[in-house]
Coordinates of C-alpha atoms in Angstrom, one line a residue:
X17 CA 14.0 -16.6 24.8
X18 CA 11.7 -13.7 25.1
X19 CA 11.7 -10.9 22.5
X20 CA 13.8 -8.3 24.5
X21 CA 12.2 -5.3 21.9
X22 CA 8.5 -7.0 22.1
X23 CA 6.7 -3.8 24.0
X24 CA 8.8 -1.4 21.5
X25 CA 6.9 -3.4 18.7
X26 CA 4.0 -3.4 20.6
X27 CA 3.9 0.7 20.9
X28 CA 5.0 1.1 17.1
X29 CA 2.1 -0.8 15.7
X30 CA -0.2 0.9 18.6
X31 CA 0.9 4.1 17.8
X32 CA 0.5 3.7 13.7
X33 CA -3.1 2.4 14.2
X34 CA -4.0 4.2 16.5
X35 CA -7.0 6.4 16.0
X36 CA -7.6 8.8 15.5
X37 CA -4.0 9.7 14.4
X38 CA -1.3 10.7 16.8
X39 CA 1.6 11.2 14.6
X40 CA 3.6 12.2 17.6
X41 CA 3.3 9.3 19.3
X42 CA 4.5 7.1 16.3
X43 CA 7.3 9.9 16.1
X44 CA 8.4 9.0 19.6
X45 CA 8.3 5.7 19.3
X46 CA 10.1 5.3 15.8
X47 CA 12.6 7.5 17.8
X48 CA 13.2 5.2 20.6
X49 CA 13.6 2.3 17.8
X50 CA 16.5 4.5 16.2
X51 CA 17.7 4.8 18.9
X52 CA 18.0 1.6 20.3
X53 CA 19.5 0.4 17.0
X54 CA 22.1 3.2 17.2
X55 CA 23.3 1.5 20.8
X56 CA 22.8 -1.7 20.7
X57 CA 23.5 -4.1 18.1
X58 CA 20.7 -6.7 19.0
X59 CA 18.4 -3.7 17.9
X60 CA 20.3 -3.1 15.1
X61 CA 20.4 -6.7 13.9
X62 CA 16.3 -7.1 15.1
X63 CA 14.6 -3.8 13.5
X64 CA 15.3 -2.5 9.6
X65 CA 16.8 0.7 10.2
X66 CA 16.2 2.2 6.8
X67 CA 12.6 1.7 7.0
X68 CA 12.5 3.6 10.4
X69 CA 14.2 6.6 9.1
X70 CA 11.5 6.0 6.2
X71 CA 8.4 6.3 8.3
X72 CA 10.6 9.0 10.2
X73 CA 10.6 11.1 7.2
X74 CA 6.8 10.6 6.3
X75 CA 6.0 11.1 10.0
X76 CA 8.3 14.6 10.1
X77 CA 6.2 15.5 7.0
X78 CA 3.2 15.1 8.6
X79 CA 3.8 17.4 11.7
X80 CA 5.4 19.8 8.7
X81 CA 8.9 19.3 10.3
X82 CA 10.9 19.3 6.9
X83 CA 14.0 19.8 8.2
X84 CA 13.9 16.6 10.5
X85 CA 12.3 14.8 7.0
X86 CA 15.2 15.9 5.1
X87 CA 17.8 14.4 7.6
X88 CA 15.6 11.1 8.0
X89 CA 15.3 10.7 4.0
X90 CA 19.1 11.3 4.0
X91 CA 19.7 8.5 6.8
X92 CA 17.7 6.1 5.2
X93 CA 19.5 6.4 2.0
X94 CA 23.0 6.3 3.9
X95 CA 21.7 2.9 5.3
X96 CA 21.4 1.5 1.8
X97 CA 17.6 1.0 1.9
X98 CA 16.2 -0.2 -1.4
X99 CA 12.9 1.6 -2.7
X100 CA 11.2 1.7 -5.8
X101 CA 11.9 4.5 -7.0
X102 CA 15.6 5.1 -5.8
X103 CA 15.6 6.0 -2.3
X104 CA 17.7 9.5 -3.3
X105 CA 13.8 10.4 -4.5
X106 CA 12.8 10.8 -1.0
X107 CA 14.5 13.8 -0.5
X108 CA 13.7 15.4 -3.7
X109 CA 10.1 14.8 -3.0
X110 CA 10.4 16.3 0.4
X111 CA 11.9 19.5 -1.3
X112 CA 9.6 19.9 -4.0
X113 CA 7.0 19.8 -1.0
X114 CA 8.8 22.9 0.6
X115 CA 8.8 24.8 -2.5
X116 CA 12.7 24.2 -3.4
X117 CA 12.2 22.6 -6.5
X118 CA 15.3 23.7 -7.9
X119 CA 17.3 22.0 -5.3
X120 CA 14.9 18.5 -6.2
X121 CA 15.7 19.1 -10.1
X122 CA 19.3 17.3 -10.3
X123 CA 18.5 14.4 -7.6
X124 CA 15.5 13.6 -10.5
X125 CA 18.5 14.0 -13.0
X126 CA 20.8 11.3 -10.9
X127 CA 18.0 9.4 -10.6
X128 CA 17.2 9.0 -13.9
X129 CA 20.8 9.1 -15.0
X130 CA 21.3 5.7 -13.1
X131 CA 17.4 3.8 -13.2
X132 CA 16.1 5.0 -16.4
X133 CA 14.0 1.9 -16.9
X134 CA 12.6 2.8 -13.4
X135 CA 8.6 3.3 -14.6
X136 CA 8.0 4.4 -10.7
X137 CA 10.9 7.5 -10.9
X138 CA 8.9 8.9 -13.9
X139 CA 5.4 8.2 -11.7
X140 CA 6.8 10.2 -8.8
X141 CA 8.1 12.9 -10.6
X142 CA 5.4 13.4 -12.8
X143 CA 2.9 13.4 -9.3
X144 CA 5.3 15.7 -7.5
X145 CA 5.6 17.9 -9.9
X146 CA 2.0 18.2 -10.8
X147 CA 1.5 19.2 -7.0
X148 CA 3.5 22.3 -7.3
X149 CA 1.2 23.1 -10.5
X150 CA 3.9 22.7 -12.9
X151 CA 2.3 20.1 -15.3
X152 CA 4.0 21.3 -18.1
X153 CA 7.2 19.5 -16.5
X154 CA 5.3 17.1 -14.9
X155 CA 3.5 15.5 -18.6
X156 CA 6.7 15.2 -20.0
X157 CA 7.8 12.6 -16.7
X158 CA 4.0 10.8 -17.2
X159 CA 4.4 11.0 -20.6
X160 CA 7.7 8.8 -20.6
X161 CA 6.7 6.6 -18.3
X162 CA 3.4 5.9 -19.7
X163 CA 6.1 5.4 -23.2
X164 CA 7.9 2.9 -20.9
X165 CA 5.0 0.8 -19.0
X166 CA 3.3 -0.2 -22.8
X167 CA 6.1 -0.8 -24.4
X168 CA 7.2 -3.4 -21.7
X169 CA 3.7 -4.4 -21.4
X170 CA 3.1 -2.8 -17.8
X171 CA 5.1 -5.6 -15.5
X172 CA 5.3 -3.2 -12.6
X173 CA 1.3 -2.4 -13.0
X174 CA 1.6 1.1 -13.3
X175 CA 0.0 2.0 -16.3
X176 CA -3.6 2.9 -15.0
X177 CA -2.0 5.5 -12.5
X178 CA 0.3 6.8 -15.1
X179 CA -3.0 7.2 -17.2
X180 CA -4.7 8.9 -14.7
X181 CA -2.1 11.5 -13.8
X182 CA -1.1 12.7 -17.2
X183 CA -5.1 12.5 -18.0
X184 CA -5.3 15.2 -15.3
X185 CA -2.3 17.1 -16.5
X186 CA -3.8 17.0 -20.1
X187 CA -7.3 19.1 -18.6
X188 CA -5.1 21.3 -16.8
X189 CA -2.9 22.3 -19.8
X190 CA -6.5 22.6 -21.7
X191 CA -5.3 19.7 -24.3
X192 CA -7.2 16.5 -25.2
X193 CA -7.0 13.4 -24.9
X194 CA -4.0 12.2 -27.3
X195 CA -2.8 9.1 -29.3
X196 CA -0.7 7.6 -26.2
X197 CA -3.8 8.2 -23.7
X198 CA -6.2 6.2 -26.7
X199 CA -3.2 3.4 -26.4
X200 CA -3.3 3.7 -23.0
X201 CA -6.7 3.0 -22.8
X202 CA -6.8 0.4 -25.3
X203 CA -4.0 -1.4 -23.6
X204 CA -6.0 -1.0 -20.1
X205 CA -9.4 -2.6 -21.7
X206 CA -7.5 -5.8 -23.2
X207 CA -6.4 -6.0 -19.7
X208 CA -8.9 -5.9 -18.0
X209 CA -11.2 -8.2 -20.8
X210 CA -8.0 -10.9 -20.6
X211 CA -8.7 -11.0 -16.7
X212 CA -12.1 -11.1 -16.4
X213 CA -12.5 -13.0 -13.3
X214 CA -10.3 -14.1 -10.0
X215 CA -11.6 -17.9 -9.0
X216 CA -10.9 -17.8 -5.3
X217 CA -10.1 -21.5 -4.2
X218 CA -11.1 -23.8 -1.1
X219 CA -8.9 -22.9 2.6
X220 CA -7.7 -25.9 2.4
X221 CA -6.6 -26.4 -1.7
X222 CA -3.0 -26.3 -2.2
X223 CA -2.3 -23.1 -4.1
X224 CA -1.5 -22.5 -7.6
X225 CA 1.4 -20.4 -8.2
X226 CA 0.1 -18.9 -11.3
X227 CA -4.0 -18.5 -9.9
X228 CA -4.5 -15.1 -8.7
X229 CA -6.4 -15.2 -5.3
X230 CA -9.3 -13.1 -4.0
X231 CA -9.6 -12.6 0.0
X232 CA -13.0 -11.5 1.5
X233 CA -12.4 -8.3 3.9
X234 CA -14.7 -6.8 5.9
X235 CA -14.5 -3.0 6.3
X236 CA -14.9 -1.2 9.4
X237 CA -18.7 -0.5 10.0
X238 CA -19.5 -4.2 8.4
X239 CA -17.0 -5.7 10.7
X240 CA -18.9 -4.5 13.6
X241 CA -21.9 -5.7 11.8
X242 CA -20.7 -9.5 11.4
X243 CA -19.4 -9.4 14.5
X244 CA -22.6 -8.5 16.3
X245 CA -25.0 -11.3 13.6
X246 CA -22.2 -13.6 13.2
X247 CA -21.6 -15.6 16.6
X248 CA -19.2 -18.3 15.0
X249 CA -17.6 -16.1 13.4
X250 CA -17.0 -13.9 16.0
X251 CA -15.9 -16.5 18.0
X252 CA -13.1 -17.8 15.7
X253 CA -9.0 -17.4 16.3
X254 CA -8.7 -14.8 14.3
X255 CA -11.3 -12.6 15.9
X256 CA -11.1 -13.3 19.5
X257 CA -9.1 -12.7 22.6
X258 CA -9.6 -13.2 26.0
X259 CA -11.1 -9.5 26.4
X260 CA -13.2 -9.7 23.3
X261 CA -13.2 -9.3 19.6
X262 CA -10.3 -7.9 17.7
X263 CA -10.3 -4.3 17.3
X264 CA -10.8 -3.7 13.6
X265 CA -7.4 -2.6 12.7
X266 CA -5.9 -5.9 14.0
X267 CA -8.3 -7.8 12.0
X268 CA -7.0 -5.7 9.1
X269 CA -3.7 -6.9 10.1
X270 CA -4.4 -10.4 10.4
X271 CA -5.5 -10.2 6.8
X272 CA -2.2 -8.4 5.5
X273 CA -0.3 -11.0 7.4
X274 CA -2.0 -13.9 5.5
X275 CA -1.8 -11.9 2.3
X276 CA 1.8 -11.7 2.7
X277 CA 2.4 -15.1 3.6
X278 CA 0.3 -16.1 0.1
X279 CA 2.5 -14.1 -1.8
X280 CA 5.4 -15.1 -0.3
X281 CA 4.1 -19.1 -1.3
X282 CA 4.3 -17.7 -4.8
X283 CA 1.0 -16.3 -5.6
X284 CA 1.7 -13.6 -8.6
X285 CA -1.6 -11.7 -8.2
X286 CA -3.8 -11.1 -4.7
X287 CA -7.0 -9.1 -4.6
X288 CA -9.0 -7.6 -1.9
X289 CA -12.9 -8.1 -2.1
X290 CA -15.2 -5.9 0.3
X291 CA -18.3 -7.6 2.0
X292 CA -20.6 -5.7 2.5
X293 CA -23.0 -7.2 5.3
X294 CA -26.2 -6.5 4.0
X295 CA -25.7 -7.2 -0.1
X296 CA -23.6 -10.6 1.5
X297 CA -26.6 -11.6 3.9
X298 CA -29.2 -10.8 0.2
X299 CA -26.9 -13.1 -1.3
X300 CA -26.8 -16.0 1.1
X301 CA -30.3 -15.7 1.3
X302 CA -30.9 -15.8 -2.6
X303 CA -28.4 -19.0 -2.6
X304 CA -29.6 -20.6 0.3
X305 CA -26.5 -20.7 2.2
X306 CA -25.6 -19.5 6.3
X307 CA -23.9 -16.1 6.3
X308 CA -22.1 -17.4 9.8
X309 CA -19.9 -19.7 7.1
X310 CA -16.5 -19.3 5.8
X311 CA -17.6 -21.4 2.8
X312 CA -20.1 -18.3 2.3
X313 CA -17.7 -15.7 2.4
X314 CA -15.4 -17.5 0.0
X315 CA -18.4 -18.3 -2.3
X316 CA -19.3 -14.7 -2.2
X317 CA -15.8 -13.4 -2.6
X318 CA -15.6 -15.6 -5.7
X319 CA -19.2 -13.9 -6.8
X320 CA -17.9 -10.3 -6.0
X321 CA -14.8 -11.5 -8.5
X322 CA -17.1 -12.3 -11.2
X323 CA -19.9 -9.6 -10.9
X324 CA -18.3 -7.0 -9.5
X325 CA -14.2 -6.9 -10.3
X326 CA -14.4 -2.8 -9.9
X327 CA -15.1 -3.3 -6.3
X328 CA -11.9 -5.8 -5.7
X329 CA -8.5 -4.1 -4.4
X330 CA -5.5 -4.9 -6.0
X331 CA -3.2 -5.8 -3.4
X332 CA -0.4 -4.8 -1.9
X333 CA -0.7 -0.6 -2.7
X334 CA 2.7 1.1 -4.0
X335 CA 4.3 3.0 -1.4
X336 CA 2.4 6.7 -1.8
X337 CA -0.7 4.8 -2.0
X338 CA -3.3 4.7 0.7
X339 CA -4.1 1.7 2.3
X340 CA -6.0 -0.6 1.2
X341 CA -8.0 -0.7 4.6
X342 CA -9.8 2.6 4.5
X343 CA -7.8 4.3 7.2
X344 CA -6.8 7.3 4.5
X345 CA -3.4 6.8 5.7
X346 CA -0.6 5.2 3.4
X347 CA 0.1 1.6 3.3
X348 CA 3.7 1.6 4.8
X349 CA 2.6 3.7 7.8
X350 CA -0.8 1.8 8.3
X351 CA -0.7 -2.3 8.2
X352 CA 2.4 -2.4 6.4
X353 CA 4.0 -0.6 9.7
X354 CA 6.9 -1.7 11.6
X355 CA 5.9 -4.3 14.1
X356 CA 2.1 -4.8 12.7
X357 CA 2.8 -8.4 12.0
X358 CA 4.5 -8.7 15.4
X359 CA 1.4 -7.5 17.1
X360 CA -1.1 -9.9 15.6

């Protein structure tokens, strides 16, 4: 049976990757969505309403229609959607946007109340509240949650950004670095020295639950590169249609739909490795080896892993992240959108 809502999904991921940005059009079409879902219970049952409102709200922000945000973060929470921080953090995030900070205060005091093991509500609260300047408030948030992510050993991986951010409310308060920030650190460096390398393994091996798993990407300007010096692969699945190669963003999609189907076969860690055209096409040349090869690109993922972790992309990005594409825009709204898998 055809998919009644197919061109609906079409538009949504048209209108999130489209560039350059038209947040109204995403704003229409997430709209229509809520709509639909609102009057017929196919829709209902076939889109996640809580994530539209969610987009709503971020979309609203955008277009600096706060109002509408507030009302979308409020229906999304109403439709029991599950986010990481509570979903109640969406409006007090909005509101300490607008300047009504003391209307955000006791939502962060529910919030905390209930998830105080939450490492992501101290994160949020610490960012937001750094925004508005106040990083008197917003080190004592990053300061307990920086407390929280060492002494649980950092299962939610949010220690480097909790570094960062109460790093950079430490300079603006004019203090130093202090004994958590030299844990911090230390804590990082084992890290990092314990998981030194990601081996990325054959297309065709079965996978290892417990490998982590490197994926060669191709940003935007090298894409067109490859495309233009690389004939086979240019010519694969993946890349083609009847009209011609993929548009970049699809590509970009097409990798976040096999990166979710990896970590939905169990893998714990995935990382994203950039190519860059020219260093790749040095390297195949140094190693004897065809650039037009999938074998290359995985041998050279597997290189970048080993020579070069700084340049890998920890995949997927938390929520206020951007994506890990390049687009600037954040990952939920960009190939994490509603309907980008259905497009592909």
């Amino acid at each position: 049976m055809a998919n009644p809502w197919a061109q609906l999904e079409q538009e949504l991921f048209d209108a999130a990757t489209a560039e350059p940005r038209d947040n109204q059009r995403f704003v229409t079409a997430l709209e229509q969505a809520v709509q639909a879902c609102h009057t017929d219970k196919r829709a209902a049952k076939h889109f996640e309403l809580g994530e539209l409102y969610l987009y709503l709200s971020e979309e609203y922000q955008a277009l600096d229609r706060y109002d509408d945000a507030l009302v979308a973060a409020d229906r999304a929470v109403e439709t029991g959607l599950e986010l990481t921080p509570d979903a109640r953090c969406l409006r007090a995030e909005i509101l300490m946007r607008t300047g009504r900070i003391a209307e955000a205060e006791p939502i962060w005091a529910a919030v905390l109340a209930d998830t105080p093991d939450d490492v992501w509500l101290y994160n949020n609260a610490g960012l937001e509240y750094a925004e508005t300047g106040d990083h008197v408030t917003a080190l004592d948030w990053l300061t307990k949650g920086l407390q929280l992510a060492l002494a649980t050993g950092d299962p939610e991986g949010a220690a480097d950004q909790l570094y960062e951010l109460r790093q950079e409310s430490l300079e603006h308060l004019g203090q130093s670095a202090d004994e958590l920030q030299q844990q911090a650190e230390e804590f990082l460096d084992a890290l990092e020295q314990d998981h030194p390398e990601w081996p990325m393994p054959a297309e065709d091996s079965p996978i290892d639950p417990f490998d982590k798993m490197v994926l060669a990407w191709l940003p935007t300007g090298d894409y067109d590169d490859a495309l233009a010096a690389w004939p086979e692969f240019a010519a694969t699945e993946l890349m083609a249609e009847s009209a011609g190669p993929l548009p970049h963003s699809t590509y970009c999609v097409a990798l976040q739909q096999r990166l979710e189907e990896l970590s939905e076969a169990g893998f714990p860690t995935l990382v994203i490795a950039p190519v860059s055209v020219a260093a790749f096409t040095a390297w195949c040349a140094e190693a004897d080896r065809d650039p037009d090869s999938a074998e290359s690109r995985i041998g050279y993922a597997e290189h970048l892993a080993i020579t070069d972790a700084a340049s890998l992309i920890a995949w997927p990005p938390g929520r206020n992240y951007p994506c890990w594409c390049g687009s600037g825009r954040k990952y939920k709204k960009c190939c994490a959108a509603p309907g980008a898998m259905a497009a592909v």
